[in-house]
Amino acid sequence: MREEPSMSERWLEARAPGFKNLPDADRRVIFDFSFLWSLFEAQIMENFARADRIREKVDAWAADGTLEATQYDLQLAYFRNRYFADGALSHHFPYLDLRPADHPALVQAVIEGANDDPRDRMLALLMIVWRLRNNLFHGAKWAYQLRDQRENFTQANSVLMRMLEQHGQLG
């Protein structure tokens, strides 16, 4: 049984485009992403995430041998399937809205399978999570009313939880 919607959920249902039609499971995974990202930023990014700082973290993990990129193979496989199909980038790829600082050429090479370096796979995966975060928090996801995002955020949440377990200072 679904519990009674909160005051903010009722407000969003009444005013946010498409929110009322968003299934509970989609809402949940997006809400979870918000909290997981906040914890990731606090615990791993010293309260200030940027693309260059994410790259610095990945480089440090690679240098000290704690990268463990294979732990993220399932999530990377999901994003490769989403963004690259039938030998070409899919129609979803441009919607990541990769900026120059987000290493777009590297992300594309990893997605296409042309670059399988563990450091680069990890950086590409975190750049995708970073763009999901930016596109959600800066409003781009509302352009299509958050539809069809459940699996994106489910996979991103898996990445963030594993990152926090591996590199965070959880009590």
N, C-alpha and C. Protein backbone atom coordinates (compact mmCIF):
# COMPACT_ATOMS: atom_id res chain seq x y z
N MET A 1 0.84 -1.20 0.00
CA MET A 1 0.00 0.00 0.00
C MET A 1 0.88 1.25 0.00
N ARG A 2 0.54 2.17 -0.85
CA ARG A 2 1.30 3.42 -0.95
C ARG A 2 0.94 4.32 0.21
N GLU A 3 1.98 4.89 0.82
CA GLU A 3 1.70 5.83 1.91
C GLU A 3 1.24 7.16 1.34
N GLU A 4 0.64 7.94 2.19
CA GLU A 4 0.11 9.24 1.80
C GLU A 4 1.23 10.13 1.27
N PRO A 5 1.02 10.81 0.13
CA PRO A 5 2.07 11.68 -0.41
C PRO A 5 2.40 12.82 0.56
N SER A 6 3.65 13.20 0.57
CA SER A 6 4.09 14.31 1.40
C SER A 6 3.56 15.62 0.82
N MET A 7 3.70 16.68 1.58
CA MET A 7 3.27 17.99 1.12
C MET A 7 4.03 18.35 -0.17
N SER A 8 5.34 18.09 -0.21
CA SER A 8 6.12 18.44 -1.40
C SER A 8 5.72 17.57 -2.59
N GLU A 9 5.41 16.29 -2.37
CA GLU A 9 4.94 15.44 -3.47
C GLU A 9 3.61 15.95 -4.01
N ARG A 10 2.70 16.33 -3.13
CA ARG A 10 1.42 16.87 -3.59
C ARG A 10 1.64 18.14 -4.41
N TRP A 11 2.54 18.99 -3.95
CA TRP A 11 2.84 20.21 -4.68
C TRP A 11 3.41 19.88 -6.05
N LEU A 12 4.39 18.97 -6.11
CA LEU A 12 4.99 18.57 -7.39
C LEU A 12 3.94 17.95 -8.32
N GLU A 13 3.07 17.11 -7.77
CA GLU A 13 2.02 16.49 -8.59
C GLU A 13 1.12 17.55 -9.21
N ALA A 14 0.85 18.61 -8.48
CA ALA A 14 -0.04 19.66 -8.96
C ALA A 14 0.64 20.61 -9.94
N ARG A 15 1.97 20.77 -9.83
CA ARG A 15 2.60 21.84 -10.58
C ARG A 15 3.75 21.43 -11.52
N ALA A 16 4.43 20.35 -11.25
CA ALA A 16 5.60 19.98 -12.07
C ALA A 16 5.16 19.16 -13.27
N PRO A 17 5.54 19.56 -14.46
CA PRO A 17 5.10 18.87 -15.68
C PRO A 17 5.46 17.38 -15.67
N GLY A 18 4.45 16.55 -15.77
CA GLY A 18 4.65 15.11 -15.85
C GLY A 18 4.87 14.38 -14.54
N PHE A 19 5.09 15.11 -13.45
CA PHE A 19 5.40 14.46 -12.18
C PHE A 19 4.26 13.55 -11.72
N LYS A 20 3.03 14.00 -11.91
CA LYS A 20 1.88 13.23 -11.46
C LYS A 20 1.85 11.84 -12.13
N ASN A 21 2.30 11.76 -13.37
CA ASN A 21 2.29 10.51 -14.12
C ASN A 21 3.55 9.67 -13.93
N LEU A 22 4.50 10.17 -13.17
CA LEU A 22 5.75 9.46 -12.95
C LEU A 22 5.50 8.33 -11.93
N PRO A 23 5.80 7.09 -12.31
CA PRO A 23 5.57 5.98 -11.38
C PRO A 23 6.36 6.15 -10.08
N ASP A 24 5.83 5.59 -9.00
CA ASP A 24 6.49 5.68 -7.70
C ASP A 24 7.93 5.19 -7.76
N ALA A 25 8.18 4.11 -8.48
CA ALA A 25 9.53 3.56 -8.55
C ALA A 25 10.50 4.55 -9.20
N ASP A 26 10.03 5.28 -10.21
CA ASP A 26 10.87 6.31 -10.85
C ASP A 26 11.15 7.44 -9.87
N ARG A 27 10.13 7.87 -9.18
CA ARG A 27 10.31 8.94 -8.19
C ARG A 27 11.33 8.52 -7.14
N ARG A 28 11.19 7.30 -6.65
CA ARG A 28 12.05 6.80 -5.58
C ARG A 28 13.51 6.81 -6.00
N VAL A 29 13.78 6.27 -7.19
CA VAL A 29 15.18 6.15 -7.62
C VAL A 29 15.79 7.54 -7.86
N ILE A 30 14.98 8.49 -8.30
CA ILE A 30 15.49 9.85 -8.51
C ILE A 30 15.70 10.55 -7.17
N PHE A 31 14.78 10.37 -6.24
CA PHE A 31 14.98 10.92 -4.90
C PHE A 31 16.24 10.32 -4.27
N ASP A 32 16.41 9.00 -4.40
CA ASP A 32 17.59 8.33 -3.86
C ASP A 32 18.86 8.90 -4.47
N PHE A 33 18.84 9.12 -5.78
CA PHE A 33 20.01 9.69 -6.45
C PHE A 33 20.38 11.03 -5.82
N SER A 34 19.40 11.85 -5.52
CA SER A 34 19.68 13.16 -4.92
C SER A 34 20.45 13.01 -3.62
N PHE A 35 20.02 12.10 -2.78
CA PHE A 35 20.69 11.88 -1.50
C PHE A 35 22.06 11.23 -1.69
N LEU A 36 22.14 10.24 -2.57
CA LEU A 36 23.42 9.57 -2.82
C LEU A 36 24.43 10.54 -3.41
N TRP A 37 24.00 11.38 -4.35
CA TRP A 37 24.93 12.36 -4.91
C TRP A 37 25.43 13.30 -3.82
N SER A 38 24.53 13.78 -2.98
CA SER A 38 24.92 14.69 -1.90
C SER A 38 25.95 14.03 -0.99
N LEU A 39 25.74 12.78 -0.65
CA LEU A 39 26.69 12.05 0.20
C LEU A 39 28.02 11.84 -0.53
N PHE A 40 27.97 11.48 -1.81
CA PHE A 40 29.17 11.33 -2.62
C PHE A 40 29.96 12.63 -2.65
N GLU A 41 29.27 13.73 -2.88
CA GLU A 41 29.95 15.02 -2.95
C GLU A 41 30.58 15.37 -1.60
N ALA A 42 29.88 15.08 -0.51
CA ALA A 42 30.41 15.38 0.82
C ALA A 42 31.57 14.45 1.19
N GLN A 43 31.39 13.16 0.95
CA GLN A 43 32.36 12.17 1.43
C GLN A 43 33.58 12.00 0.52
N ILE A 44 33.40 12.19 -0.76
CA ILE A 44 34.47 11.88 -1.70
C ILE A 44 35.01 13.13 -2.39
N MET A 45 34.14 14.08 -2.64
CA MET A 45 34.56 15.28 -3.39
C MET A 45 34.79 16.49 -2.49
N GLU A 46 34.90 16.28 -1.20
CA GLU A 46 35.14 17.37 -0.25
C GLU A 46 34.18 18.54 -0.45
N ASN A 47 32.92 18.20 -0.69
CA ASN A 47 31.83 19.17 -0.82
C ASN A 47 31.88 20.04 -2.06
N PHE A 48 32.67 19.64 -3.06
CA PHE A 48 32.76 20.48 -4.25
C PHE A 48 33.14 19.63 -5.45
N ALA A 49 32.14 19.13 -6.14
CA ALA A 49 32.39 18.31 -7.33
C ALA A 49 32.46 19.20 -8.56
N ARG A 50 33.41 18.88 -9.40
CA ARG A 50 33.56 19.45 -10.73
C ARG A 50 34.21 18.36 -11.57
N ALA A 51 34.10 18.48 -12.88
CA ALA A 51 34.66 17.46 -13.76
C ALA A 51 36.16 17.28 -13.53
N ASP A 52 36.89 18.38 -13.40
CA ASP A 52 38.34 18.25 -13.21
C ASP A 52 38.69 17.61 -11.87
N ARG A 53 37.91 17.88 -10.86
CA ARG A 53 38.16 17.28 -9.54
C ARG A 53 37.80 15.79 -9.55
N ILE A 54 36.78 15.42 -10.30
CA ILE A 54 36.45 13.99 -10.44
C ILE A 54 37.61 13.28 -11.14
N ARG A 55 38.13 13.90 -12.21
CA ARG A 55 39.29 13.31 -12.90
C ARG A 55 40.47 13.16 -11.94
N GLU A 56 40.72 14.15 -11.10
CA GLU A 56 41.82 14.07 -10.14
C GLU A 56 41.63 12.89 -9.19
N LYS A 57 40.40 12.67 -8.74
CA LYS A 57 40.11 11.54 -7.86
C LYS A 57 40.39 10.22 -8.57
N VAL A 58 39.89 10.09 -9.79
CA VAL A 58 40.11 8.86 -10.56
C VAL A 58 41.60 8.63 -10.77
N ASP A 59 42.33 9.68 -11.09
CA ASP A 59 43.78 9.55 -11.28
C ASP A 59 44.47 9.12 -9.98
N ALA A 60 44.03 9.66 -8.86
CA ALA A 60 44.62 9.28 -7.57
C ALA A 60 44.32 7.81 -7.25
N TRP A 61 43.09 7.37 -7.52
CA TRP A 61 42.76 5.96 -7.27
C TRP A 61 43.55 5.04 -8.18
N ALA A 62 43.74 5.46 -9.42
CA ALA A 62 44.54 4.66 -10.35
C ALA A 62 45.99 4.58 -9.85
N ALA A 63 46.51 5.71 -9.39
CA ALA A 63 47.90 5.77 -8.92
C ALA A 63 48.14 4.94 -7.66
N ASP A 64 47.16 4.94 -6.76
CA ASP A 64 47.37 4.20 -5.51
C ASP A 64 46.80 2.77 -5.54
N GLY A 65 46.31 2.35 -6.70
CA GLY A 65 45.87 0.97 -6.86
C GLY A 65 44.50 0.65 -6.29
N THR A 66 43.69 1.67 -6.05
CA THR A 66 42.36 1.43 -5.47
C THR A 66 41.22 1.68 -6.46
N LEU A 67 41.55 1.76 -7.72
CA LEU A 67 40.54 2.07 -8.74
C LEU A 67 39.48 0.97 -8.85
N GLU A 68 39.90 -0.26 -8.99
CA GLU A 68 39.01 -1.42 -9.07
C GLU A 68 37.86 -1.21 -10.06
N ALA A 69 38.22 -0.82 -11.27
CA ALA A 69 37.24 -0.49 -12.31
C ALA A 69 36.34 -1.67 -12.67
N THR A 70 36.82 -2.89 -12.52
CA THR A 70 35.99 -4.05 -12.90
C THR A 70 34.76 -4.18 -12.02
N GLN A 71 34.77 -3.58 -10.85
CA GLN A 71 33.58 -3.60 -9.98
C GLN A 71 32.40 -2.88 -10.62
N TYR A 72 32.67 -2.07 -11.63
CA TYR A 72 31.65 -1.23 -12.25
C TYR A 72 31.30 -1.70 -13.65
N ASP A 73 31.72 -2.92 -14.01
CA ASP A 73 31.52 -3.42 -15.37
C ASP A 73 30.04 -3.51 -15.75
N LEU A 74 29.18 -3.91 -14.83
CA LEU A 74 27.76 -4.02 -15.15
C LEU A 74 27.14 -2.65 -15.45
N GLN A 75 27.52 -1.67 -14.66
CA GLN A 75 26.99 -0.33 -14.88
C GLN A 75 27.52 0.24 -16.19
N LEU A 76 28.81 0.03 -16.46
CA LEU A 76 29.37 0.51 -17.72
C LEU A 76 28.70 -0.18 -18.90
N ALA A 77 28.46 -1.47 -18.78
CA ALA A 77 27.79 -2.21 -19.87
C ALA A 77 26.40 -1.62 -20.13
N TYR A 78 25.68 -1.28 -19.07
CA TYR A 78 24.36 -0.66 -19.25
C TYR A 78 24.50 0.63 -20.07
N PHE A 79 25.42 1.53 -19.66
CA PHE A 79 25.54 2.81 -20.35
C PHE A 79 26.08 2.63 -21.77
N ARG A 80 26.95 1.66 -21.97
CA ARG A 80 27.41 1.39 -23.33
C ARG A 80 26.23 0.96 -24.20
N ASN A 81 25.38 0.11 -23.69
CA ASN A 81 24.20 -0.32 -24.45
C ASN A 81 23.23 0.82 -24.70
N ARG A 82 23.12 1.73 -23.76
CA ARG A 82 22.19 2.85 -23.92
C ARG A 82 22.70 3.86 -24.95
N TYR A 83 23.99 4.12 -24.90
CA TYR A 83 24.54 5.22 -25.70
C TYR A 83 25.24 4.78 -26.99
N PHE A 84 25.36 3.47 -27.22
CA PHE A 84 26.02 2.98 -28.43
C PHE A 84 25.30 1.72 -28.88
N ALA A 85 24.76 1.76 -30.09
CA ALA A 85 24.02 0.60 -30.60
C ALA A 85 24.21 0.50 -32.11
N ASP A 86 24.29 -0.73 -32.59
CA ASP A 86 24.41 -0.98 -34.03
C ASP A 86 25.58 -0.22 -34.65
N GLY A 87 26.69 -0.16 -33.91
CA GLY A 87 27.90 0.45 -34.45
C GLY A 87 27.93 1.96 -34.48
N ALA A 88 26.99 2.60 -33.79
CA ALA A 88 26.94 4.07 -33.79
C ALA A 88 26.42 4.59 -32.45
N LEU A 89 26.75 5.82 -32.16
CA LEU A 89 26.19 6.46 -30.97
C LEU A 89 24.67 6.50 -31.11
N SER A 90 23.97 6.22 -30.04
CA SER A 90 22.51 6.23 -30.08
C SER A 90 21.97 7.65 -29.98
N HIS A 91 20.68 7.78 -30.20
CA HIS A 91 20.05 9.10 -30.10
C HIS A 91 20.07 9.64 -28.68
N HIS A 92 20.36 8.78 -27.68
CA HIS A 92 20.43 9.23 -26.29
C HIS A 92 21.72 9.99 -25.98
N PHE A 93 22.79 9.64 -26.70
CA PHE A 93 24.11 10.18 -26.35
C PHE A 93 24.17 11.71 -26.31
N PRO A 94 23.65 12.43 -27.31
CA PRO A 94 23.74 13.90 -27.26
C PRO A 94 23.05 14.50 -26.03
N TYR A 95 22.07 13.78 -25.47
CA TYR A 95 21.33 14.32 -24.32
C TYR A 95 22.13 14.27 -23.02
N LEU A 96 23.28 13.60 -23.04
CA LEU A 96 24.17 13.72 -21.88
C LEU A 96 24.66 15.16 -21.75
N ASP A 97 24.70 15.86 -22.90
CA ASP A 97 25.13 17.26 -22.93
C ASP A 97 26.53 17.41 -22.34
N LEU A 98 27.44 16.56 -22.80
CA LEU A 98 28.82 16.62 -22.32
C LEU A 98 29.45 17.96 -22.67
N ARG A 99 30.09 18.57 -21.72
CA ARG A 99 30.78 19.84 -21.91
C ARG A 99 32.26 19.56 -22.16
N PRO A 100 33.01 20.52 -22.66
CA PRO A 100 34.43 20.28 -22.92
C PRO A 100 35.20 19.74 -21.69
N ALA A 101 34.89 20.23 -20.51
CA ALA A 101 35.57 19.77 -19.30
C ALA A 101 35.20 18.34 -18.90
N ASP A 102 34.13 17.80 -19.51
CA ASP A 102 33.64 16.46 -19.15
C ASP A 102 34.33 15.35 -19.95
N HIS A 103 35.39 15.69 -20.67
CA HIS A 103 36.15 14.70 -21.45
C HIS A 103 35.27 13.97 -22.46
N PRO A 104 34.58 14.73 -23.34
CA PRO A 104 33.64 14.08 -24.26
C PRO A 104 34.29 13.06 -25.19
N ALA A 105 35.49 13.32 -25.68
CA ALA A 105 36.14 12.36 -26.59
C ALA A 105 36.47 11.07 -25.86
N LEU A 106 36.92 11.17 -24.63
CA LEU A 106 37.21 9.99 -23.82
C LEU A 106 35.93 9.21 -23.54
N VAL A 107 34.88 9.91 -23.13
CA VAL A 107 33.61 9.24 -22.84
C VAL A 107 33.12 8.51 -24.09
N GLN A 108 33.19 9.18 -25.22
CA GLN A 108 32.73 8.56 -26.46
C GLN A 108 33.58 7.33 -26.79
N ALA A 109 34.89 7.42 -26.67
CA ALA A 109 35.76 6.28 -26.99
C ALA A 109 35.48 5.09 -26.07
N VAL A 110 35.23 5.35 -24.81
CA VAL A 110 34.90 4.27 -23.87
C VAL A 110 33.54 3.67 -24.22
N ILE A 111 32.56 4.52 -24.48
CA ILE A 111 31.22 4.04 -24.82
C ILE A 111 31.25 3.18 -26.08
N GLU A 112 32.04 3.60 -27.05
CA GLU A 112 32.14 2.86 -28.31
C GLU A 112 32.98 1.59 -28.18
N GLY A 113 33.69 1.46 -27.06
CA GLY A 113 34.54 0.28 -26.86
C GLY A 113 35.93 0.44 -27.46
N ALA A 114 36.25 1.60 -28.00
CA ALA A 114 37.57 1.85 -28.58
C ALA A 114 38.63 2.05 -27.51
N ASN A 115 38.22 2.43 -26.32
CA ASN A 115 39.13 2.65 -25.19
C ASN A 115 38.62 1.80 -24.04
N ASP A 116 39.44 0.86 -23.61
CA ASP A 116 39.03 -0.03 -22.52
C ASP A 116 39.98 0.07 -21.33
N ASP A 117 40.75 1.15 -21.28
CA ASP A 117 41.67 1.37 -20.18
C ASP A 117 40.88 1.52 -18.87
N PRO A 118 41.25 0.82 -17.81
CA PRO A 118 40.47 0.89 -16.55
C PRO A 118 40.29 2.31 -16.02
N ARG A 119 41.34 3.13 -16.06
CA ARG A 119 41.23 4.50 -15.57
C ARG A 119 40.22 5.27 -16.41
N ASP A 120 40.30 5.10 -17.73
CA ASP A 120 39.41 5.82 -18.62
C ASP A 120 37.97 5.31 -18.52
N ARG A 121 37.78 4.02 -18.31
CA ARG A 121 36.43 3.48 -18.10
C ARG A 121 35.81 4.10 -16.86
N MET A 122 36.60 4.18 -15.79
CA MET A 122 36.08 4.74 -14.54
C MET A 122 35.75 6.22 -14.71
N LEU A 123 36.64 6.94 -15.38
CA LEU A 123 36.39 8.37 -15.60
C LEU A 123 35.16 8.57 -16.47
N ALA A 124 35.02 7.79 -17.52
CA ALA A 124 33.84 7.91 -18.40
C ALA A 124 32.56 7.63 -17.62
N LEU A 125 32.58 6.60 -16.81
CA LEU A 125 31.40 6.26 -16.02
C LEU A 125 31.04 7.39 -15.06
N LEU A 126 32.02 7.95 -14.39
CA LEU A 126 31.73 9.06 -13.47
C LEU A 126 31.32 10.33 -14.22
N MET A 127 31.82 10.52 -15.42
CA MET A 127 31.37 11.68 -16.22
C MET A 127 29.90 11.50 -16.61
N ILE A 128 29.49 10.29 -16.90
CA ILE A 128 28.08 10.04 -17.21
C ILE A 128 27.22 10.32 -15.99
N VAL A 129 27.63 9.83 -14.82
CA VAL A 129 26.88 10.09 -13.58
C VAL A 129 26.86 11.60 -13.30
N TRP A 130 27.99 12.26 -13.52
CA TRP A 130 28.08 13.71 -13.35
C TRP A 130 27.08 14.44 -14.25
N ARG A 131 26.98 14.01 -15.51
CA ARG A 131 26.05 14.65 -16.43
C ARG A 131 24.60 14.36 -16.05
N LEU A 132 24.31 13.13 -15.60
CA LEU A 132 22.96 12.85 -15.11
C LEU A 132 22.63 13.79 -13.96
N ARG A 133 23.58 13.99 -13.08
CA ARG A 133 23.39 14.89 -11.95
C ARG A 133 23.13 16.31 -12.44
N ASN A 134 23.98 16.80 -13.34
CA ASN A 134 23.81 18.17 -13.84
C ASN A 134 22.50 18.33 -14.60
N ASN A 135 22.18 17.36 -15.42
CA ASN A 135 20.95 17.44 -16.20
C ASN A 135 19.71 17.38 -15.31
N LEU A 136 19.79 16.68 -14.20
CA LEU A 136 18.68 16.64 -13.25
C LEU A 136 18.61 17.94 -12.45
N PHE A 137 19.71 18.32 -11.84
CA PHE A 137 19.70 19.46 -10.93
C PHE A 137 19.61 20.80 -11.65
N HIS A 138 19.98 20.84 -12.92
CA HIS A 138 19.90 22.10 -13.67
C HIS A 138 18.72 22.14 -14.62
N GLY A 139 17.85 21.13 -14.52
CA GLY A 139 16.56 21.22 -15.18
C GLY A 139 16.40 20.53 -16.52
N ALA A 140 17.47 20.07 -17.15
CA ALA A 140 17.33 19.49 -18.49
C ALA A 140 16.42 18.26 -18.50
N LYS A 141 16.41 17.50 -17.43
CA LYS A 141 15.58 16.29 -17.39
C LYS A 141 14.09 16.62 -17.41
N TRP A 142 13.72 17.84 -17.03
CA TRP A 142 12.30 18.21 -17.04
C TRP A 142 11.79 18.42 -18.46
N ALA A 143 12.69 18.59 -19.42
CA ALA A 143 12.25 18.80 -20.80
C ALA A 143 11.40 17.64 -21.28
N TYR A 144 11.68 16.44 -20.78
CA TYR A 144 10.83 15.29 -21.14
C TYR A 144 10.21 14.68 -19.89
N GLN A 145 10.00 15.54 -18.90
CA GLN A 145 9.22 15.23 -17.70
C GLN A 145 9.74 14.02 -16.94
N LEU A 146 11.07 13.84 -16.94
CA LEU A 146 11.75 12.77 -16.20
C LEU A 146 11.36 11.37 -16.65
N ARG A 147 10.72 11.25 -17.80
CA ARG A 147 10.30 9.94 -18.30
C ARG A 147 11.51 9.10 -18.70
N ASP A 148 11.36 7.80 -18.54
CA ASP A 148 12.34 6.82 -18.99
C ASP A 148 13.72 7.02 -18.37
N GLN A 149 13.75 7.43 -17.14
CA GLN A 149 15.03 7.68 -16.46
C GLN A 149 15.32 6.68 -15.34
N ARG A 150 14.39 5.81 -15.03
CA ARG A 150 14.55 4.92 -13.88
C ARG A 150 15.84 4.11 -13.96
N GLU A 151 16.08 3.48 -15.09
CA GLU A 151 17.26 2.61 -15.17
C GLU A 151 18.55 3.43 -15.18
N ASN A 152 18.53 4.61 -15.79
CA ASN A 152 19.72 5.48 -15.72
C ASN A 152 20.09 5.77 -14.28
N PHE A 153 19.10 6.17 -13.50
CA PHE A 153 19.38 6.53 -12.11
C PHE A 153 19.62 5.30 -11.24
N THR A 154 19.02 4.19 -11.56
CA THR A 154 19.31 2.94 -10.84
C THR A 154 20.79 2.60 -11.00
N GLN A 155 21.28 2.67 -12.23
CA GLN A 155 22.69 2.36 -12.49
C GLN A 155 23.61 3.40 -11.85
N ALA A 156 23.24 4.67 -11.96
CA ALA A 156 24.04 5.73 -11.34
C ALA A 156 24.08 5.54 -9.82
N ASN A 157 22.95 5.17 -9.22
CA ASN A 157 22.91 4.93 -7.78
C ASN A 157 23.85 3.79 -7.39
N SER A 158 23.90 2.74 -8.20
CA SER A 158 24.81 1.63 -7.93
C SER A 158 26.26 2.10 -7.94
N VAL A 159 26.59 2.94 -8.91
CA VAL A 159 27.95 3.48 -8.98
C VAL A 159 28.25 4.29 -7.73
N LEU A 160 27.34 5.18 -7.36
CA LEU A 160 27.57 6.04 -6.19
C LEU A 160 27.69 5.24 -4.90
N MET A 161 26.84 4.25 -4.72
CA MET A 161 26.91 3.44 -3.49
C MET A 161 28.25 2.70 -3.42
N ARG A 162 28.67 2.11 -4.52
CA ARG A 162 29.94 1.39 -4.53
C ARG A 162 31.10 2.34 -4.29
N MET A 163 31.05 3.52 -4.91
CA MET A 163 32.10 4.54 -4.68
C MET A 163 32.16 4.92 -3.20
N LEU A 164 31.01 5.13 -2.61
CA LEU A 164 30.97 5.50 -1.20
C LEU A 164 31.51 4.39 -0.31
N GLU A 165 31.16 3.15 -0.63
CA GLU A 165 31.68 2.02 0.15
C GLU A 165 33.19 1.91 0.01
N GLN A 166 33.68 2.16 -1.17
CA GLN A 166 35.10 1.99 -1.46
C GLN A 166 35.95 3.18 -1.04
N HIS A 167 35.45 4.38 -1.25
CA HIS A 167 36.28 5.58 -1.05
C HIS A 167 35.73 6.58 -0.05
N GLY A 168 34.52 6.36 0.45
CA GLY A 168 33.94 7.31 1.40
C GLY A 168 34.42 7.08 2.82
N GLN A 169 34.04 7.98 3.69
CA GLN A 169 34.36 7.85 5.11
C GLN A 169 33.07 7.58 5.88
N LEU A 170 32.42 6.47 5.50
CA LEU A 170 31.14 6.14 6.12
C LEU A 170 31.37 5.57 7.51
N GLY A 171 30.47 5.92 8.42
CA GLY A 171 30.62 5.49 9.81
C GLY A 171 30.06 4.19 10.04
